Coordinates of C-alpha atoms and ligand atoms in Angstrom, one line a residue:
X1 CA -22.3 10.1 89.3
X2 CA -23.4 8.4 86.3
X3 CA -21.5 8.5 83.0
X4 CA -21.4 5.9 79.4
X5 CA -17.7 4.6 79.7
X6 CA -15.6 4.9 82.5
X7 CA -12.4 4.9 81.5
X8 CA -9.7 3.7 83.8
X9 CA -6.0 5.6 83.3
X10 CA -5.4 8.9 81.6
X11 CA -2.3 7.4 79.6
X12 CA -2.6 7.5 75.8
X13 CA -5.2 4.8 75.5
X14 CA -7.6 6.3 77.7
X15 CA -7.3 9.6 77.3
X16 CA -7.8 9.0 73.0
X17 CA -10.8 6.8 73.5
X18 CA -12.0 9.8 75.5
X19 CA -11.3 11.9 73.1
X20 CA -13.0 10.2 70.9
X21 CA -16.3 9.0 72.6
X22 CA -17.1 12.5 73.6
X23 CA -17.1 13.6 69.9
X24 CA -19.2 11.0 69.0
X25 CA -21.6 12.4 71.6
X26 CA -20.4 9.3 74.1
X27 CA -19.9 10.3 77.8
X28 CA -17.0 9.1 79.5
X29 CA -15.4 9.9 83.0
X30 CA -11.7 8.8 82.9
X31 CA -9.9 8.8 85.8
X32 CA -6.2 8.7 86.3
X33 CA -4.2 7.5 89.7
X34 CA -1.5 10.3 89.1
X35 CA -1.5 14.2 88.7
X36 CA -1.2 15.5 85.2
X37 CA 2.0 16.9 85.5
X38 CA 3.3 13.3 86.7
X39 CA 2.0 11.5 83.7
X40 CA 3.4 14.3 81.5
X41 CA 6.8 14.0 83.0
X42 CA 7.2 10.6 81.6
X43 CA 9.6 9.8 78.5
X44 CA 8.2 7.3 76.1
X45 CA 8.9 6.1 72.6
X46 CA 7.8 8.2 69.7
X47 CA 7.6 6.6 66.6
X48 CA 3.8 6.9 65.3
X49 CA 2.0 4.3 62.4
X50 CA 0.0 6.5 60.3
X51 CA -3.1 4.7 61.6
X52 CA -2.3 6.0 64.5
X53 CA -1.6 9.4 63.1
X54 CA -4.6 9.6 61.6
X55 CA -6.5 8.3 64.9
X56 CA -5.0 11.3 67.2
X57 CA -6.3 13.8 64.0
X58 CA -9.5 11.8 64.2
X59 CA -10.0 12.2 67.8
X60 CA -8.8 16.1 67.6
X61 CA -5.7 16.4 69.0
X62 CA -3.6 16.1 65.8
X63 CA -2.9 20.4 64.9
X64 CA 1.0 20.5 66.7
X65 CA 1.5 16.4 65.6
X66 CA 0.9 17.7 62.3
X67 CA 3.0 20.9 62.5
X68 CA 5.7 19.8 64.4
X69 CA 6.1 16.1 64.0
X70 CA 9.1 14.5 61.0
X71 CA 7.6 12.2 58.3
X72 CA 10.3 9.9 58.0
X73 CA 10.3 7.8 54.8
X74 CA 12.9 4.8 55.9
X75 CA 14.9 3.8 58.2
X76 CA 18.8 2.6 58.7
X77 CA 20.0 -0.6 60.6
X78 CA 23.5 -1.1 61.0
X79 CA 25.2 -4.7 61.4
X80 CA 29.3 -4.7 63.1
X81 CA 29.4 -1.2 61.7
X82 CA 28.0 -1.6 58.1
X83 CA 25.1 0.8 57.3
X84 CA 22.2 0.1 55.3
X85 CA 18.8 1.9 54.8
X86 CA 15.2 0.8 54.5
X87 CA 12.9 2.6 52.2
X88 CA 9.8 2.5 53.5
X89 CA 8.3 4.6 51.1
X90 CA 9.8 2.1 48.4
X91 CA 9.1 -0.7 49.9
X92 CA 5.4 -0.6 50.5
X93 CA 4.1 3.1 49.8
X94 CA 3.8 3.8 53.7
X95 CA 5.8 6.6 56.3
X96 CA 5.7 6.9 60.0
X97 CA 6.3 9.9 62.1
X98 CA 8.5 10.8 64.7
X99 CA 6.6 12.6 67.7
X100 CA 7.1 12.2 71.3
X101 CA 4.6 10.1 72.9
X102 CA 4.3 12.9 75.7
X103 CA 4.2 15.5 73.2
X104 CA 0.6 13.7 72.2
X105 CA -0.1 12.7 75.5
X106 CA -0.3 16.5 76.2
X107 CA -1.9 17.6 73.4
X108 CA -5.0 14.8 74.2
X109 CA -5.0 16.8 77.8
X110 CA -5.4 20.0 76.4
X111 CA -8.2 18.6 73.7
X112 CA -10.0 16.7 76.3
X113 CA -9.9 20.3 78.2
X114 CA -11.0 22.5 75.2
X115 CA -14.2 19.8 74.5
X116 CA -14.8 20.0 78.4
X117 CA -14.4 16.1 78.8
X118 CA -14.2 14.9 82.4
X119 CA -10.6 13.6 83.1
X120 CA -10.1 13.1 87.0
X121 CA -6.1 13.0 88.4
X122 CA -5.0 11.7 91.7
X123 CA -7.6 9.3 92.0
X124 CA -7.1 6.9 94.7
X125 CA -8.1 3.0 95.1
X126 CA -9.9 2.6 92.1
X127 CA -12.1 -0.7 91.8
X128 CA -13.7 -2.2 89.5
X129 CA -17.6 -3.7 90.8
X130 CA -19.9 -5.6 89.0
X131 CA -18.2 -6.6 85.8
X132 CA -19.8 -9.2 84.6
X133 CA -23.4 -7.5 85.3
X134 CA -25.9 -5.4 83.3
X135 CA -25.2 -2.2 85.9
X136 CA -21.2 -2.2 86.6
X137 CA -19.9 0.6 88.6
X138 CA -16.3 2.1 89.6
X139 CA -16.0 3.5 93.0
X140 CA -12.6 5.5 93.8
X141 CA -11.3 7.9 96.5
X142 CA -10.5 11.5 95.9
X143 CA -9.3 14.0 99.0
X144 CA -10.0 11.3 101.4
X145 CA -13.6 11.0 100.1
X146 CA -15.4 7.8 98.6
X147 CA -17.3 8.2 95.3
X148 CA -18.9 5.8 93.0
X149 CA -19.4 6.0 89.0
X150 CA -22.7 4.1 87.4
X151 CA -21.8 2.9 83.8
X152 CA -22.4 0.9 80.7
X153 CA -19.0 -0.3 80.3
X154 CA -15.1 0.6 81.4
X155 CA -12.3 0.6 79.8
X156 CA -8.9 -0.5 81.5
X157 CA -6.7 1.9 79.7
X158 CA -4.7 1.7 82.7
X159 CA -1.3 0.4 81.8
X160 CA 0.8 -2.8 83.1
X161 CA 0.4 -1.7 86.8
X162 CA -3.2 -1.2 86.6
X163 CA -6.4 -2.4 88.3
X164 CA -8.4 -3.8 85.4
X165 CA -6.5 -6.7 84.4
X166 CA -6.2 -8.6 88.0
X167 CA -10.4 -7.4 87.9
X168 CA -10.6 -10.3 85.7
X169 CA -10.2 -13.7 87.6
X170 CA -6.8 -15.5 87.0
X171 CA -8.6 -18.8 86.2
X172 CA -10.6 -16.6 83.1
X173 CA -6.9 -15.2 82.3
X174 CA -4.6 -16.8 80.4
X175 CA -0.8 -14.6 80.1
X176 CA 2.2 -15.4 77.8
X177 CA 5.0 -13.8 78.8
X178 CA 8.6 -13.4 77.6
X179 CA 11.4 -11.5 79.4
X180 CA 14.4 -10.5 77.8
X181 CA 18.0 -10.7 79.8
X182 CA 18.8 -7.1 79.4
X183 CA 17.6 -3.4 79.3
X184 CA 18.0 -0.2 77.2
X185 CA 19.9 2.6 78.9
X186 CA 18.2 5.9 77.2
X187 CA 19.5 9.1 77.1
X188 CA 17.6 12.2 76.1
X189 CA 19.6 15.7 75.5
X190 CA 19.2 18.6 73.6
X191 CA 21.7 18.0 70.9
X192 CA 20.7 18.0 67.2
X193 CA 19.9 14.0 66.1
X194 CA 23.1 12.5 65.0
X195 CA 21.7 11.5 61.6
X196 CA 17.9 12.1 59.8
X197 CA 16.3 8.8 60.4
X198 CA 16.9 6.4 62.6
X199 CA 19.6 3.9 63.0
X200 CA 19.1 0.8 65.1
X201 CA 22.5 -1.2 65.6
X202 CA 24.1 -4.6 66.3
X203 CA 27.3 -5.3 67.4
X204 CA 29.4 -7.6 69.3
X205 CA 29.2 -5.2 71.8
X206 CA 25.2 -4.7 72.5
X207 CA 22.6 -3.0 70.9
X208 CA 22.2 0.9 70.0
X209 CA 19.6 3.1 68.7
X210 CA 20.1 6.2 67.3
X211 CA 16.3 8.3 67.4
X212 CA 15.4 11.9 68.0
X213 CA 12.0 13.8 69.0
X214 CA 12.8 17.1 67.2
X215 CA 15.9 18.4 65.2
X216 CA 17.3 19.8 68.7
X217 CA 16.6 16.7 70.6
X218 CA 18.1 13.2 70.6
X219 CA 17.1 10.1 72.1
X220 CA 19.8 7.7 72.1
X221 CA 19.7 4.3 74.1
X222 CA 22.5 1.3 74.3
X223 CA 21.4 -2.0 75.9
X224 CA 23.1 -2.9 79.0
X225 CA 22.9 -5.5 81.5
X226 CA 19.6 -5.9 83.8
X227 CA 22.1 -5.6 87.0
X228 CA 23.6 -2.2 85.4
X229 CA 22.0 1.1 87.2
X230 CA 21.4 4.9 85.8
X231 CA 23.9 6.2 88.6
X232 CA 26.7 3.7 87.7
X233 CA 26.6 5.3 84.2
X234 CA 27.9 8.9 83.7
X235 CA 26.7 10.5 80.5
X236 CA 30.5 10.3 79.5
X237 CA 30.3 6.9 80.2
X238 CA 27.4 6.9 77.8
X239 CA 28.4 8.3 74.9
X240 CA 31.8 6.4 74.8
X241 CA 29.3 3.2 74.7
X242 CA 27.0 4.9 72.0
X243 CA 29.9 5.7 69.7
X244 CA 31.8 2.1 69.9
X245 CA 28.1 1.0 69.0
X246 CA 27.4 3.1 66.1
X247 CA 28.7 2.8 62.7
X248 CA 32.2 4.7 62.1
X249 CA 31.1 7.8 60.3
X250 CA 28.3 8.3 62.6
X251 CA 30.4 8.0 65.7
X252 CA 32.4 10.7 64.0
X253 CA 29.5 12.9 64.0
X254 CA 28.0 12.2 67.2
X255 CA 27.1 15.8 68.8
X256 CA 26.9 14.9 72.7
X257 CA 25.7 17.3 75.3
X258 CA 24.7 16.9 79.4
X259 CA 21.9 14.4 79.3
X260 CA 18.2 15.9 80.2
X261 CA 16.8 12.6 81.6
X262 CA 18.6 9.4 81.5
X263 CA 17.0 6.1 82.1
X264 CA 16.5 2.3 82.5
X265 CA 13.6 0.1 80.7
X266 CA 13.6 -3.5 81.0
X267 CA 12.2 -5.6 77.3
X268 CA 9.4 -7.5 78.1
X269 CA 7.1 -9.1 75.8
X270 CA 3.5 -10.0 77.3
X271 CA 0.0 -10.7 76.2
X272 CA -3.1 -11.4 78.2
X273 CA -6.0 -13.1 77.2
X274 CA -9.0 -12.2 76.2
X275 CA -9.2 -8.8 76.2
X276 CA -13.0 -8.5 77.0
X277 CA -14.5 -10.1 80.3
X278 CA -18.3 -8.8 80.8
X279 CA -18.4 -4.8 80.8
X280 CA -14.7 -4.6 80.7
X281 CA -12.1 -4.4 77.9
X282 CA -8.6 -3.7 77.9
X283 CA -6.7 -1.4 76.2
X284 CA -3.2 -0.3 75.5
X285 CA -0.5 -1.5 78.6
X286 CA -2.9 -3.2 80.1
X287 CA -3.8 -6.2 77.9
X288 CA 0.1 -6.5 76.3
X289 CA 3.3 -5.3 76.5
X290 CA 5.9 -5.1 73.6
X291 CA 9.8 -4.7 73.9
X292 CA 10.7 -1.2 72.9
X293 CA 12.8 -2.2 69.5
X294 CA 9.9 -2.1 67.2
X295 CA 8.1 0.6 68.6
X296 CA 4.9 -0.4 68.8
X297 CA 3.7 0.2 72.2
X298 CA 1.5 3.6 71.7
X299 CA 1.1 2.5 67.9
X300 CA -0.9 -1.0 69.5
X301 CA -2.7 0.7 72.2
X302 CA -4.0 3.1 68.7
X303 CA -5.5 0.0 66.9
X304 CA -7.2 -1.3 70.4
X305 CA -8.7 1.8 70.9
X306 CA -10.0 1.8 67.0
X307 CA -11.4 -1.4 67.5
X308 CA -13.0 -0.5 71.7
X309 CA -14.1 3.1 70.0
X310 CA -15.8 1.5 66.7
X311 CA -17.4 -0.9 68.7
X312 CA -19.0 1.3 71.3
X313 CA -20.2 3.4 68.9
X314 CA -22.0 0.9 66.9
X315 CA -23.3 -0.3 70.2
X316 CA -24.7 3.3 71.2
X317 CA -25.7 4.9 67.3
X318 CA -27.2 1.5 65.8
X319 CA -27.9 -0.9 69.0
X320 CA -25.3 -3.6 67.2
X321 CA -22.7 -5.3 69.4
X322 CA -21.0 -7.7 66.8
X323 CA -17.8 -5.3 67.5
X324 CA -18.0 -5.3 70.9
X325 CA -18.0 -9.6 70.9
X326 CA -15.6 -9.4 68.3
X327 CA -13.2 -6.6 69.9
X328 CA -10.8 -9.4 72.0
X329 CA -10.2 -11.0 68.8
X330 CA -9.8 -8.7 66.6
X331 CA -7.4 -6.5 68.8
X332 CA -5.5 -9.8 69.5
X333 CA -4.8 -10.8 66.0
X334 CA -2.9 -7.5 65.3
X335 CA -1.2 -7.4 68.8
X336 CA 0.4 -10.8 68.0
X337 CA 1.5 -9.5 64.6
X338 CA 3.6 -6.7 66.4
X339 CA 4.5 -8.8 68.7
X340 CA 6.0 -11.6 66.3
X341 CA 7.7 -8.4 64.7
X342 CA 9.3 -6.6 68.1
X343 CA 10.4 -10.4 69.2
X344 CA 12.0 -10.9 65.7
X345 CA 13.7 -7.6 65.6
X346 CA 14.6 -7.8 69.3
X347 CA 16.0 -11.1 68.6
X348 CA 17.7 -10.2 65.3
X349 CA 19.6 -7.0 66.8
X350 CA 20.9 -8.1 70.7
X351 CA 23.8 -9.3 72.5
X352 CA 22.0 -12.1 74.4
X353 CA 23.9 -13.9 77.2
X354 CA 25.8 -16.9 76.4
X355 CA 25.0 -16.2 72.4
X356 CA 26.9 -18.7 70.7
X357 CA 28.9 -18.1 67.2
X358 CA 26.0 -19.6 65.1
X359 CA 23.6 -17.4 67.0
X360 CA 25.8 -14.4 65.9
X361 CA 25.9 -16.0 62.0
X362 CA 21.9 -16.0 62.3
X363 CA 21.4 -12.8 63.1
X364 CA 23.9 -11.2 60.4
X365 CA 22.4 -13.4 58.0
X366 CA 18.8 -11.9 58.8
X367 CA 20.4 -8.5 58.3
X368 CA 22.1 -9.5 55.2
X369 CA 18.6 -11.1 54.0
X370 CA 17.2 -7.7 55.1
X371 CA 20.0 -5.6 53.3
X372 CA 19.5 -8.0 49.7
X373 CA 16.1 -9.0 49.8
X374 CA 13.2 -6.6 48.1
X375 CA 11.1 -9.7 49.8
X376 CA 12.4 -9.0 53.2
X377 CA 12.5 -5.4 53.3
X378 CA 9.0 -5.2 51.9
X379 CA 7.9 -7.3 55.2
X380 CA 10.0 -5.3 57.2
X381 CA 8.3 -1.9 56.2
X382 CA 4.8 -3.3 56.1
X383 CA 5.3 -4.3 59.9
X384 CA 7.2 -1.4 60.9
X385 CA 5.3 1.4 59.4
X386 CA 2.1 -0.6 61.1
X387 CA -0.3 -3.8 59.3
X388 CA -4.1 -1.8 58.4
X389 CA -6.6 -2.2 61.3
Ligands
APR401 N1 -6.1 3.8 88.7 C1 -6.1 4.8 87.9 N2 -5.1 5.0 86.9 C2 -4.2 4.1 86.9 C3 -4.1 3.0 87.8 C4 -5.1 2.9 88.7 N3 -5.2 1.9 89.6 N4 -3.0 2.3 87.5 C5 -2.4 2.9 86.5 N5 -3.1 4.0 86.1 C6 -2.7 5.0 85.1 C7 -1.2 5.3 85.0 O1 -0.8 6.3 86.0 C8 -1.0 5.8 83.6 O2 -1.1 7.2 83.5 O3 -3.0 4.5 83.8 C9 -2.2 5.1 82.9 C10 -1.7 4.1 81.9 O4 -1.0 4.8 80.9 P1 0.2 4.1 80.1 O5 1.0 3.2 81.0 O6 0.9 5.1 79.3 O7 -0.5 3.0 79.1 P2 -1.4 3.3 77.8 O8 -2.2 4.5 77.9 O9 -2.0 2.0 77.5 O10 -0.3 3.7 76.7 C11 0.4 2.8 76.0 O11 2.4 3.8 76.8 O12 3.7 2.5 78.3 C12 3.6 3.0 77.0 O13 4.8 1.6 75.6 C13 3.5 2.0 76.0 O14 3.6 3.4 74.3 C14 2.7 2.6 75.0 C15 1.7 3.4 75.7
PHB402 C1 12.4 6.4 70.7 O1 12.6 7.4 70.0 O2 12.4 6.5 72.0 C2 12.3 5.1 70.1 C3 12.3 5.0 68.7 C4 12.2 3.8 68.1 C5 12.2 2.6 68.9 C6 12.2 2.7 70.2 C7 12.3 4.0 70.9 O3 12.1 1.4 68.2

């Protein structure tokens, strides 16, 4: 077979850039390690930029987004129980939405059906050949048989765990890594959100975040030790946890119900370096990973595909390749931005280990400069309703 792009993982990243090549009259084969219904079972963030918005409208898959998604113009942080809001809307003139992440991961499936766009599942031992060539290839198994995919470039859209990244030599790599000493227990149930925007907050106790997918749905999460498991923590358990966390009033009106998934993410910070080796470029997961507190982990692999999708088509519609030289760099400057802003936040709002006092006093402090400052709430919302592409 012989396509354009092959397009390794049918997560997000890969399955927009599809999206989008294929309207731009670009053909792409992406293929994805697990079935459909696998990938769609997974619960994500869901907090969209409006670049990123505007990219899943872009690529076609933006109709329910736009119907069923909540424009949320601020957000509320809470520090040892005092509330505060930021106006995003005031503050710089910008929104985000809330939609699930699987809601738009399903609605890219069903627009990458309707245009026809070829999207292989269960595909086994993928490898990447040829690289660094003129003629690079991707062979893969499927049903116990061998088969081989000619292409321009690939794409590693395929997330942490993937193939594409270890494809590039270790000596060409370079990987900056942080890992944080805890995780977020998340709950999801189908009990109306506990208030209308978010509410991320610190206490001596831990971190909590108060977030929602729909005005029947919640997502809640508390962070908890790395050593803690899912079973060891009865949704009872939970929402005792969630309510000592949360601000007094909001406790109060804390609607819980029988969790629907309940879960364990580890915070990671990681970037690897460059994002381009010959025919390949990285995408999404692959290249970096962000800890969960600004939500930015969809809303970066948006702007990398941006960047990978501008790029290709300039390559293929005028024969100019500056975007494709330039993509590593240009992806990378804004991934370091979010990451500078999840590691801030991250920092600003945890129970580390071992924090000392002064620790504590620096963190309330950056709330308080958050809570006073037009300055520092303008930076805030700039960051966390996404910097332009
Ligand atoms: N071969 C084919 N597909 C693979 C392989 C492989 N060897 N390894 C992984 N994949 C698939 C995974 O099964 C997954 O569906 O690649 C896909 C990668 O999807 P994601 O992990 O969702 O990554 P990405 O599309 O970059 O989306 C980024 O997802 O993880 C969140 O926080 C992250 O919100 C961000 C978004
Ligand atoms: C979520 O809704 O899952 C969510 C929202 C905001 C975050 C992280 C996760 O910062």
């Amino acid at each position: 077979m012989r396509t354009q792009v092959a397009i390794i993982g049918g997560g997000p990243s890969g399955l927009t850039l599809s999206q989008l090549l294929n309207k731009a009259g670009i053909a792409t084969v992406v293929l994805e390690r697990k079935s459909r219904d696998y990938v769609l079972s997974r619960i994500r963030a869901g907090i969209l930029e409006w670049g990123a918005v505007e990219l899943f409208r872009t690529a076609g898959a933006g109709a329910r987004m736009d119907r069923e998604g909540i424009v949320h113009d601020g957000t509320c942080l809470a520090s040892d129980g005092r509330l505060f809001r930021v106006d995003f809307h005031a503050a710089c003139g910008k929104q985000v939405m809330v939609y699930g992440q699987t809601e738009i991961t399903r609605d890219l499936y069903d627009a990458q059906d309707a245009i026809g766009a070829s999207v292989i599942t269960e595909a086994d031992n993928v490898e990447l050949h040829d690289v660094t060539g003129d003629k690079p290839f991707v062979t893969y198994s499927k049903d116990g048989v061998t088969h081989r995919i000619d292409c321009d470039y690939i794409a590693g859209c395929d997330g942490f765990h993937g193939v594409s990244r270890p494809t590039i030599p270790a000596s060409v790599r370079r990987e900056f890594e942080k890992v944080y000493p805890f995780g977020w227990l998340g709950l999801l149930s189908r009990t109306p959100p506990v208030h209308e925007e978010l509410i991320y907050a610190r206490t001596e106790r831990g971190f909590a975040l108060a977030s929602m997918r729909n005005p029947l749905l919640s997502r809640y999460y508390v962070q908890v030790p790395l050593t803690d498991t899912v079973e060891a923590w009865s949704d009872e358990a939970f929402w005792d946890e969630f309510r000592r966390r949360m601000p007094e009033a909001i406790a109060d009106s804390l609607v819980t119900g029988p969790s629907i998934e309940k879960s364990i993410a580890p915070l990671r910070s990681f970037v690897s370096e460059p994002l381009r080796w010959g025919r390949l470029f990285l995408c999404g997961d692959a290249g970096h990973i962000v800890p969960p507190t600004g939500a930015k982990g969809l809303n970066l692999a948006a702007s990398d595909v941006h960047y990978l999708f501008e790029a290709l088509k300039a390559h293929y519609e005028r024969k100019d390749d500056e975007g494709l030289d330039r993509y590593s760099e240009k992806a990378l400057a804004r991934i370091w931005q979010a990451m500078r802003f999840s590691w801030s936040v991250t920092m600003m709002m945890h129970r580390f280990p071992g924090q000392s006092d002064y620790e504590t006093r620096m963190q309330v402090t950056d709330l308080a400069q958050l809570e006073q400052s037009e300055t520092a709430r303008k930076l805030f919302a700039e960051n966390y309703t996404g910097l332009p592409y």
